[in-house]
Coordinates of C-alpha atoms and ligand atoms in Angstrom, one line a residue:
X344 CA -51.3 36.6 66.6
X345 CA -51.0 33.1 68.3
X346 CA -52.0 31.5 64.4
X347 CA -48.8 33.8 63.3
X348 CA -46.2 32.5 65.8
X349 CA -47.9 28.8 65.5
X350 CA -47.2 29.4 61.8
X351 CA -43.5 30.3 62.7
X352 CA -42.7 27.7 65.2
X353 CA -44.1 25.1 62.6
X354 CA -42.6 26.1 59.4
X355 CA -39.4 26.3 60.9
X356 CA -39.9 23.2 62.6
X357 CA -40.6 21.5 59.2
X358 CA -37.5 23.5 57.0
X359 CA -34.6 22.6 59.9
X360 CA -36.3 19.1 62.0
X361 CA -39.1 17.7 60.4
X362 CA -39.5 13.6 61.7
X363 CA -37.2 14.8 64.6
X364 CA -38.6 15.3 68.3
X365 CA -37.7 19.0 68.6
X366 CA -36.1 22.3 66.4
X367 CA -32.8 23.9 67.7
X368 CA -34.1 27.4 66.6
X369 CA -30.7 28.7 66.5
X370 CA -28.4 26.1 64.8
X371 CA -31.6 25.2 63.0
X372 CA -31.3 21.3 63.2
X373 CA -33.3 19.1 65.0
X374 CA -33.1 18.3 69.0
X375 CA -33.2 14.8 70.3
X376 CA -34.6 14.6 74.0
X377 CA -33.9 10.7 76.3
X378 CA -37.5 11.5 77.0
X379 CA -38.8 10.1 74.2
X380 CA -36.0 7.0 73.3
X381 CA -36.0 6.8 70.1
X382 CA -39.8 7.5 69.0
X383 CA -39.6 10.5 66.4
X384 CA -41.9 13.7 65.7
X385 CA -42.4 14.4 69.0
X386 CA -43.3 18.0 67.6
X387 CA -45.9 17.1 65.1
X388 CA -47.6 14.8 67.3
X389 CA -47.8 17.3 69.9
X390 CA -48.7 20.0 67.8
X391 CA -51.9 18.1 65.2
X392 CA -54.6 19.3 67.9
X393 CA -53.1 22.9 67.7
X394 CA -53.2 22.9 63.9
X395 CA -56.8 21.3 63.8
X396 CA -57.7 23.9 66.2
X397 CA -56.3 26.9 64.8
X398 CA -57.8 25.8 61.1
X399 CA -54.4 25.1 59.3
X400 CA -55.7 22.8 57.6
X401 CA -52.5 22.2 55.0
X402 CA -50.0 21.3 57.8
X403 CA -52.4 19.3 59.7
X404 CA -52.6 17.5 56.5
X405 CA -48.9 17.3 55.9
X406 CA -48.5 15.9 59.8
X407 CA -51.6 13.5 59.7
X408 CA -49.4 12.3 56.4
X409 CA -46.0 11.9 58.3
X410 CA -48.0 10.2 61.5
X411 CA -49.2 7.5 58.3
X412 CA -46.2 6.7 57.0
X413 CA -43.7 7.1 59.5
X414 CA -44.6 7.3 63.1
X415 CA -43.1 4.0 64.2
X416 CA -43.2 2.3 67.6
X417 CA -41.2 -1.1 67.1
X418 CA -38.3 0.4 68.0
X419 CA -35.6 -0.6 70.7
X420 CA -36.2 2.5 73.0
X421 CA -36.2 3.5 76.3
X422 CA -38.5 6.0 77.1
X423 CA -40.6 8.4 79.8
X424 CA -44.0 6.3 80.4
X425 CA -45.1 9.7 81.4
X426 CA -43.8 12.6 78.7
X427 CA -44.8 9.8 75.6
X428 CA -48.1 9.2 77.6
X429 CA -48.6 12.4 77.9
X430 CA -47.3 13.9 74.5
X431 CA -47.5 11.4 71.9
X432 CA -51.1 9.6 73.6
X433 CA -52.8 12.7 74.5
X434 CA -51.8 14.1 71.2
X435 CA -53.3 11.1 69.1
X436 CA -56.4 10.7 71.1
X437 CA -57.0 14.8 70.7
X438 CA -56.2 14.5 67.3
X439 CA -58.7 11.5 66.6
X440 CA -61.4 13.1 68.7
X441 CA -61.5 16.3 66.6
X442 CA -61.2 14.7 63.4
X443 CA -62.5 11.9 63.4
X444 CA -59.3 9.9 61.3
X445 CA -59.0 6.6 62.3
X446 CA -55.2 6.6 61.9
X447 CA -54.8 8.6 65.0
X448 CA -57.2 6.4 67.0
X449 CA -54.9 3.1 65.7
X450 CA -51.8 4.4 66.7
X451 CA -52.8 5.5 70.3
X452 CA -53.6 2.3 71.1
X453 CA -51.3 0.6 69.5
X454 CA -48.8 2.8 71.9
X455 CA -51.3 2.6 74.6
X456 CA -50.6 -1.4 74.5
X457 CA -46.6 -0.5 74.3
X458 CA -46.9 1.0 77.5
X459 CA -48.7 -2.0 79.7
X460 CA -45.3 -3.6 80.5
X461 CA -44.6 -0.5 82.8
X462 CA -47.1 -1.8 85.1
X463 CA -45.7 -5.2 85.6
X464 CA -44.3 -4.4 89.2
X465 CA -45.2 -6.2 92.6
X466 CA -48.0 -3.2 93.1
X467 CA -49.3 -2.1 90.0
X468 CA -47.5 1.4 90.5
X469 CA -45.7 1.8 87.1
X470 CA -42.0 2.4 86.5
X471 CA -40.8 6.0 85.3
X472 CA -38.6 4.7 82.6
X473 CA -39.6 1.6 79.9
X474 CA -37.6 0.0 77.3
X475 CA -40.7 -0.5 74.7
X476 CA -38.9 -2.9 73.0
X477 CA -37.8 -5.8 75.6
X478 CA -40.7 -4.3 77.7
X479 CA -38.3 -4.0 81.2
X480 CA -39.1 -1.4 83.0
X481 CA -36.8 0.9 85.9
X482 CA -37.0 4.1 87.8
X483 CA -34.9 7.6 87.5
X484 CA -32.0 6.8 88.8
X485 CA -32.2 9.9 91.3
X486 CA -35.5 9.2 92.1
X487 CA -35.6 8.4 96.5
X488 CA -35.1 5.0 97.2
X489 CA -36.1 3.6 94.1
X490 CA -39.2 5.4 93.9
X491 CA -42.0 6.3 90.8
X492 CA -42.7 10.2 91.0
X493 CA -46.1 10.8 91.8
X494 CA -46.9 13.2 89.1
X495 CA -45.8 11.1 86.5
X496 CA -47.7 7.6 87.8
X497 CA -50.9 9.9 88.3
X498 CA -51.1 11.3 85.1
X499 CA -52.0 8.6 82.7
X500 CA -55.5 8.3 84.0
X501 CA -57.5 10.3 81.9
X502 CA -55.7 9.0 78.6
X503 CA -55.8 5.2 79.9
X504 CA -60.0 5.8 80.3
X505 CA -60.2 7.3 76.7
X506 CA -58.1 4.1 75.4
X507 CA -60.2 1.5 76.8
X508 CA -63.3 3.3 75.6
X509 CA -61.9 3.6 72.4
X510 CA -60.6 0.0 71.9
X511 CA -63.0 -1.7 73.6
X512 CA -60.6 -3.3 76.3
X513 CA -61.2 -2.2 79.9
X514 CA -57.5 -3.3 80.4
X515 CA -56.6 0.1 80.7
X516 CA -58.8 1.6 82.9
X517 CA -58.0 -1.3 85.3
X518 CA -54.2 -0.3 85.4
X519 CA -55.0 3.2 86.4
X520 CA -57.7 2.2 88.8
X521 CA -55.5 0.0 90.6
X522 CA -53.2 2.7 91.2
X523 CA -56.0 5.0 93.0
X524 CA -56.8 1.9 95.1
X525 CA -53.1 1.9 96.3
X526 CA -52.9 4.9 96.9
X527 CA -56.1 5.0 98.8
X528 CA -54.8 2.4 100.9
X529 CA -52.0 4.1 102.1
X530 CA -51.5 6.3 105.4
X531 CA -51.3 10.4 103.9
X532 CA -48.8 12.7 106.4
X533 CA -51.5 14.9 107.3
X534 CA -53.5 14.2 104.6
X535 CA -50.6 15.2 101.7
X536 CA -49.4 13.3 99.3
X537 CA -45.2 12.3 98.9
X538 CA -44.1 13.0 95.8
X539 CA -41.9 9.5 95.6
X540 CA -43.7 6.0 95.8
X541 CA -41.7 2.5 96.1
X542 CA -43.6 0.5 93.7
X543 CA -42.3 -2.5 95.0
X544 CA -42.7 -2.0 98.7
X545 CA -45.6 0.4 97.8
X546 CA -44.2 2.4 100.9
X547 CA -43.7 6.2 100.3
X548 CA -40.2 7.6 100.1
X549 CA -39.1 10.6 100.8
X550 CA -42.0 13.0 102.4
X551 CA -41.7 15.8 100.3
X552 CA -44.7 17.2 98.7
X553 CA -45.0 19.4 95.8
X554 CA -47.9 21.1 93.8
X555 CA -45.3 21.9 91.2
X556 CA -42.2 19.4 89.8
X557 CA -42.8 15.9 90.8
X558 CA -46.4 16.2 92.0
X559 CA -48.5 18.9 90.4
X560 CA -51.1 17.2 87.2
X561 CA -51.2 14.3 90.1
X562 CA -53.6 16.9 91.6
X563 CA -54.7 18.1 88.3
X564 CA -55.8 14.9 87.3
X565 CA -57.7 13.7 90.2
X566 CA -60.3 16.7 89.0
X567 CA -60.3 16.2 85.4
X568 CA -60.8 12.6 86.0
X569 CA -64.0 13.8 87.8
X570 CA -65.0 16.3 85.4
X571 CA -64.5 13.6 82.8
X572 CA -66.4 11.3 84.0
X573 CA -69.4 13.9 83.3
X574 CA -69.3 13.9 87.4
X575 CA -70.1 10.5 88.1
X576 CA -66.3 9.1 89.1
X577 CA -67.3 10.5 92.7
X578 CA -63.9 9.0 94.3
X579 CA -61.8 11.1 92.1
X580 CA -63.7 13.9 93.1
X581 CA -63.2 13.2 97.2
X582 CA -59.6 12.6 96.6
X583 CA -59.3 16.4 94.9
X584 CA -61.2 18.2 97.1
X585 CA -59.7 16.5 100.4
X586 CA -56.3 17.1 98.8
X587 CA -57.0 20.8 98.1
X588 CA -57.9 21.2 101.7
X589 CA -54.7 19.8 103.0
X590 CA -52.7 21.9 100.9
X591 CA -54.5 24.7 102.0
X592 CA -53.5 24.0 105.7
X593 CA -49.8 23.3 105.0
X594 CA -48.7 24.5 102.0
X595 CA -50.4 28.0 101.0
X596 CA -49.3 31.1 102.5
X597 CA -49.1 34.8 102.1
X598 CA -46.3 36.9 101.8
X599 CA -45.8 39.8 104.1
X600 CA -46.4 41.8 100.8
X601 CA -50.0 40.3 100.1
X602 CA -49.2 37.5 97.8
X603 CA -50.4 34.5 98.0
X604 CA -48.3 31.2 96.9
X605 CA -47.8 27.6 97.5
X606 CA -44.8 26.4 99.9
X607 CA -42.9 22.9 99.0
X608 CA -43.1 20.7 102.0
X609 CA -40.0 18.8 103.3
X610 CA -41.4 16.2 106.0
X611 CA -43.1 19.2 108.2
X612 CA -40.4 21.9 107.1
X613 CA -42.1 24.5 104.5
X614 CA -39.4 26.0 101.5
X615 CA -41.3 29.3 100.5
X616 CA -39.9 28.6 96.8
X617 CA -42.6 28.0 94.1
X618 CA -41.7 26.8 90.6
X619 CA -43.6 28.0 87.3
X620 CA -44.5 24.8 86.5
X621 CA -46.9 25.2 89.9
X622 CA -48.5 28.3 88.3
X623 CA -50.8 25.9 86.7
X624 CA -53.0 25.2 90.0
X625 CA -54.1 28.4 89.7
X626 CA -56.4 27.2 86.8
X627 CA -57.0 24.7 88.3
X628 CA -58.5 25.7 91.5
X629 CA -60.8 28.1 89.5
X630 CA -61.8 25.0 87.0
X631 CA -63.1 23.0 90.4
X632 CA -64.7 25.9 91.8
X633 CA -67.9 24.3 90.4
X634 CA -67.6 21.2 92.4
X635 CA -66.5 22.2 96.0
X636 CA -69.4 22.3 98.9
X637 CA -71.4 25.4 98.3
X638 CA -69.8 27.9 100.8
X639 CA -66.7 27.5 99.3
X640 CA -67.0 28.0 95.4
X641 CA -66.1 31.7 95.4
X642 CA -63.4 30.9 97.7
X643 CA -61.9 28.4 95.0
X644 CA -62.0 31.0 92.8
X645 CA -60.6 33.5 94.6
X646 CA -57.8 31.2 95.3
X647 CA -57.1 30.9 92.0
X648 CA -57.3 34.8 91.4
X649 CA -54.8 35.1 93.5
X650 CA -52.0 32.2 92.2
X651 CA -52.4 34.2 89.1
X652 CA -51.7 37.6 90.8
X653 CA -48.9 36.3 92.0
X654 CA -47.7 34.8 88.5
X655 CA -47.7 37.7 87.1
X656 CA -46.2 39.1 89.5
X657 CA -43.2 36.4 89.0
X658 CA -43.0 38.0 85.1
X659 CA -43.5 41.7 85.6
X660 CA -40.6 41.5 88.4
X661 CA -38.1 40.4 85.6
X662 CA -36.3 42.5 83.1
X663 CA -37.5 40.4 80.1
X664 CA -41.2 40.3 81.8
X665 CA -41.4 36.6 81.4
X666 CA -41.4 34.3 84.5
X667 CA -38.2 32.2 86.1
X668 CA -38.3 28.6 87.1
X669 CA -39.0 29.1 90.2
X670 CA -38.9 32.2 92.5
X671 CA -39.1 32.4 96.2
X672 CA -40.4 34.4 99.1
X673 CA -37.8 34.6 101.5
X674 CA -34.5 36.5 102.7
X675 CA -36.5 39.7 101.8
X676 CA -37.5 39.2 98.0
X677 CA -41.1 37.6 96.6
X678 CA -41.7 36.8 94.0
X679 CA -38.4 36.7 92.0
X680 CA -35.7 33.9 91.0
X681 CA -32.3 34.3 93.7
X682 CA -30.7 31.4 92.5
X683 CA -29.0 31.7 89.0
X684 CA -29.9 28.5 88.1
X685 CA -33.6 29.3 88.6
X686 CA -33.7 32.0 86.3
X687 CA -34.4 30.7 83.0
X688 CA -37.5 30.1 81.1
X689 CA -38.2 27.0 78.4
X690 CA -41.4 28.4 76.7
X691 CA -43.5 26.8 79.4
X692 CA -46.9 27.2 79.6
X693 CA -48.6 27.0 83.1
X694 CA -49.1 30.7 83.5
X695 CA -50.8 31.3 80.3
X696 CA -52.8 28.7 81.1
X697 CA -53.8 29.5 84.1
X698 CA -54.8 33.2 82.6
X699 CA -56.8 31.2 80.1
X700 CA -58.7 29.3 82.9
X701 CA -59.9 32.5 84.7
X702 CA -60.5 34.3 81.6
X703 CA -63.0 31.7 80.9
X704 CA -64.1 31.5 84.4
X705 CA -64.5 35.0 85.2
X706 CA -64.1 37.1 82.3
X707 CA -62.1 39.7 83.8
X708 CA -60.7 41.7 81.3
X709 CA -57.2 41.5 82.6
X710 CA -56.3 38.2 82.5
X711 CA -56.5 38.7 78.8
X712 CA -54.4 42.0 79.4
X713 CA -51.9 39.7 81.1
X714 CA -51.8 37.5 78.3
X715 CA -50.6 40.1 75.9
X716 CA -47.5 40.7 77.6
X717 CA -46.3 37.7 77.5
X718 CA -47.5 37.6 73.8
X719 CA -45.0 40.6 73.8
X720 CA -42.7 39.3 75.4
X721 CA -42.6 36.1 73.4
X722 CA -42.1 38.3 70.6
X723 CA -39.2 39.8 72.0
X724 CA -37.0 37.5 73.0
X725 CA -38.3 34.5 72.1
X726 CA -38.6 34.8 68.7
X727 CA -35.7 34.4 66.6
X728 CA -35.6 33.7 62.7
X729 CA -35.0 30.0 63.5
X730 CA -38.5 29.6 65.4
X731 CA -38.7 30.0 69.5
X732 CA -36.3 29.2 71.7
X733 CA -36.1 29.4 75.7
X734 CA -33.8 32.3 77.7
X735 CA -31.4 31.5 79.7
X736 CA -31.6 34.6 82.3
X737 CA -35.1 36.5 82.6
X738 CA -33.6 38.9 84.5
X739 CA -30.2 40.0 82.1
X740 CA -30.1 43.0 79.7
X741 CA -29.1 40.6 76.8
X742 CA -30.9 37.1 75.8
X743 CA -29.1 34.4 76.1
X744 CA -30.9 31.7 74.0
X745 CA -31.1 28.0 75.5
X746 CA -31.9 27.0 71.6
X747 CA -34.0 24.3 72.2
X748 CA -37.7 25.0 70.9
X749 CA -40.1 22.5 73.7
X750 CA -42.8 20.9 71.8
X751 CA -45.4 21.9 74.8
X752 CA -44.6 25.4 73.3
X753 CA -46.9 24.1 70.0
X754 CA -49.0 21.9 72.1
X755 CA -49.6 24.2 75.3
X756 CA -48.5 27.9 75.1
X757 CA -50.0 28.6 71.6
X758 CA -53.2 26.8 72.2
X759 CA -53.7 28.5 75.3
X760 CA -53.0 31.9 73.9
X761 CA -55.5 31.3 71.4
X762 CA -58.2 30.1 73.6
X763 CA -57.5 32.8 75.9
X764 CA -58.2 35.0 72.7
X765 CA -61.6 33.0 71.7
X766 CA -64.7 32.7 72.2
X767 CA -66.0 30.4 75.2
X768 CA -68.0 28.1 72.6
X769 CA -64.2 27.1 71.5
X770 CA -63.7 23.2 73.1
X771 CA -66.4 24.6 76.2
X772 CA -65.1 23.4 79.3
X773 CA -68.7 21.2 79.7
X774 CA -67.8 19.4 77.3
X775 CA -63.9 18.8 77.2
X776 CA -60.7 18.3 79.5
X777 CA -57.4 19.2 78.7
X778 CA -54.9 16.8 79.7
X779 CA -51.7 17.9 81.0
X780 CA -50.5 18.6 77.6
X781 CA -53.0 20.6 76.7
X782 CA -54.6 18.1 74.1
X783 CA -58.5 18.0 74.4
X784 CA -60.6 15.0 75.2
X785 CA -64.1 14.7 75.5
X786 CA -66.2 14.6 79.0
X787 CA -67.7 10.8 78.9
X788 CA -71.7 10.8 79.1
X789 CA -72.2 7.5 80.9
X790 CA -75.7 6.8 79.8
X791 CA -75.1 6.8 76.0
X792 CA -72.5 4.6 75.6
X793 CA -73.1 5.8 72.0
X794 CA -69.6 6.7 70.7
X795 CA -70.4 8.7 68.1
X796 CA -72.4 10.7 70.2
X797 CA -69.7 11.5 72.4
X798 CA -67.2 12.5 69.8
X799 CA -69.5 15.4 68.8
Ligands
DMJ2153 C1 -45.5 19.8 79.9 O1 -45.0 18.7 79.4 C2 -46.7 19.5 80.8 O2 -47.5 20.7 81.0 C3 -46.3 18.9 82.1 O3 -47.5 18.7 82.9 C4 -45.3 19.8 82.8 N1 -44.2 20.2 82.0 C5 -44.5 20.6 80.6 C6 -44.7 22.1 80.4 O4 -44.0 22.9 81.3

């Protein structure tokens, strides 16, 4: 089923926006997101590891075609150094490492060397936004104090290793190193990490911590940078696990009904509201089960059982039985959006994936019962003859569409509902990590620095 609505989200990509970033499923015409500046095809890019994956082997042709002639970086644009990093580097580096097509490997690091200016700032901590062009760089103009956002600074890591090993220069790695060594410097409030970071003062801003919006593949990475590493990058690994117990403390609580969720932390003051985008932890607290001290493996997992539980729980309390934005677990509701603005749903992935993630990990048959309604659901609202947009209201009678079609929908939300509908031999988890955007890379074997090994 997942091939079938890949098939539908990409032919009616191609028909109404091919070479544009995204499809407006219901005025069928393309959709240009700031994100991205002017840098094209954000869809296609995102979605060659799904197509590889899912053996559609014509339109993987037609899009490795289209990446040839047209994907074009010298162009006067100011982007996200995170979403293109993200999106358009993950999704080359996936797509060279399963193919093996050189094409993909030049143009990630030819992008890769696009985004070095971001970096020139008094502390090494990158800017959010960077004109690729004139190579100045500035931060969201909302952002406290002038600050980079934690979860977009921490999540270039694992791409930044892949592009020095794959083009030989350790620049790279050295830029995201440094930024662990800042951050390693500084004082934690009890042992959490802010969510905003001057990069010129390298002071924190505001204290307010988040496993979802602004801080959550931070987290993420700091494991998969571990796990990467074939287990060898041992700081990455202390800087998860000490994290993990700090959120523990502070931020995860239980509802008087018996769910368990994570809190956003406002200097010391706890708002019992978690966002989808925070469903993802529960994958990955089951995916570094593996590595926390013996006694508390099963307790990792459990954790993670239990995020999904409550994920669910945040779609099967709707109408449409797909999940809001955020919902909250307070004034006598759990569980379930109270804010209209916080009721909508962009085709975002994090709670699929974090069914995928236990289905892998514990092979519970529900998770993959869990993963057909949403499949369901999809269907049903979702899809319309112009491809898949978002809803507006989970919780109304009626869809009202938000007729924008994410490219994470091709990139994340389909590939996870097909691995969560594989086998386990399927990109194994010993040998590959998923970047944020769902696009593969391969653990790195230290020992053989043999890189066609590795790309097995
Ligand atoms: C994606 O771009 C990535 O998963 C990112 O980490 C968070 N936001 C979207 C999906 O919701």
């Amino acid at each position: 089923i997942s091939l079938q609505m890949m098939k539908h989200a990409w032919d009616n990509y191609k028909r109404y926006a091919w070479g544009l970033n995204e499809l407006k499923p219901i005025s069928k015409q393309g959709h240009s997101s700031n994100l991205f500046g002017n840098i094209q095809g954000a869809t296609i890019v995102d979605a060659l590891d799904t197509l590889y994956i899912m053996e559609m082997k014509e339109e993987f042709k037609e899009a490795k075609e289209w990446v040839e002639k047209n994907l074009d970086f010298n162009v006067n644009a100011e982007i996200s150094v995170f979403e293109v990093n993200i999106r358009f580097v993950g999704g080359l580096l996936s797509a060279y490492y399963l193919s093996g097509e050189e094409i993909f490997r030049k143009k990630a690091v030819e992008l890769g060397e696009k985004l070095l200016p971001a970096f020139n700032t008094p502390t090494g901590i990158p800017w959010a936004l960077l004109n690729i062009k004139s190579g100045i760089g500035r931060n969201w103009p909302w952002a406290s104090g002038g600050s980079s956002i934690l979860a977009e600074f921490g999540t270039l890591h694992l791409e930044f290793v892949h592009l020095s090993y794959l083009s030989g220069n350790p620049v790279f790695a050295e830029k995201v190193m440094n930024i662990r060594k800042v951050l390693n410097r500084l004082d934690k409030p009890e042992g959490l990490y802010p969510n905003y970071l001057n990069p010129s003062s390298g002071q924190w801003g505001q204290h307010h911590v988040s496993i979802g919006g602004l801080g959550d593949s931070f987290y993420e990475y700091l494991l998969k940078a571990w796990l990467m590493s074939d287990k060898t990058d041992e700081d990455g690994k202390k800087m998860y696990y000490d994290a993990v117990q700090a959120i523990e403390t502070h931020l995860i609580r239980k509802s008087s009904g018996g769910l368990t969720y994570i809190a956003e932390w406002k200097g010391g003051l706890l708002e019992h509201k978690m966002g989808h985008l925070t469903c993802f932890a529960g994958g990955m607290f089951a995916l570094g089960a593996d590595g926390a001290p013996s006694d508390k493996t099963g307790h990792h997992i459990e954790l993670g059982a239990e995020i999904a539980r409550t994920c669910h729980e945040s779609y099967d309390r709707t109408r449409m039985k797909l999940g809001p934005e955020a919902f909250r677990f307070d004034g006598g509701v759990e569980a379930i959006a109270t804010r209209q603005n916080e009721k909508y749903y962009i085709l975002r992935p994090e709670v699929i994936e974090t069914y995928m993630y236990m289905w892998r990990l514990t092979h519970d048959p529900k998770y993959r019962e869990w993963g057909w309604e949403a499949v369901e659901a999809l269907e049903k609202h979702c899809r319309v003859d112009g491809g898949y947009s978002g809803i507006r209201d989970v919780y109304n009678n009626h869809e009202s569409h938000d007729d924008v079609q994410q490219s994470f929908f091709l990139s994340e939300t389909l590939k996870y509902l097909y691995l969560l509908f594989s086998e386990d031999d399927l990109l194994p988890f010993e040998h590959w990590v998923f970047n944020t955007e769902a696009h593969p890379l391969p653990v790195l074997h230290k020992d053989d620095g043999n890189k066609e090994e590795n790309e097995k």
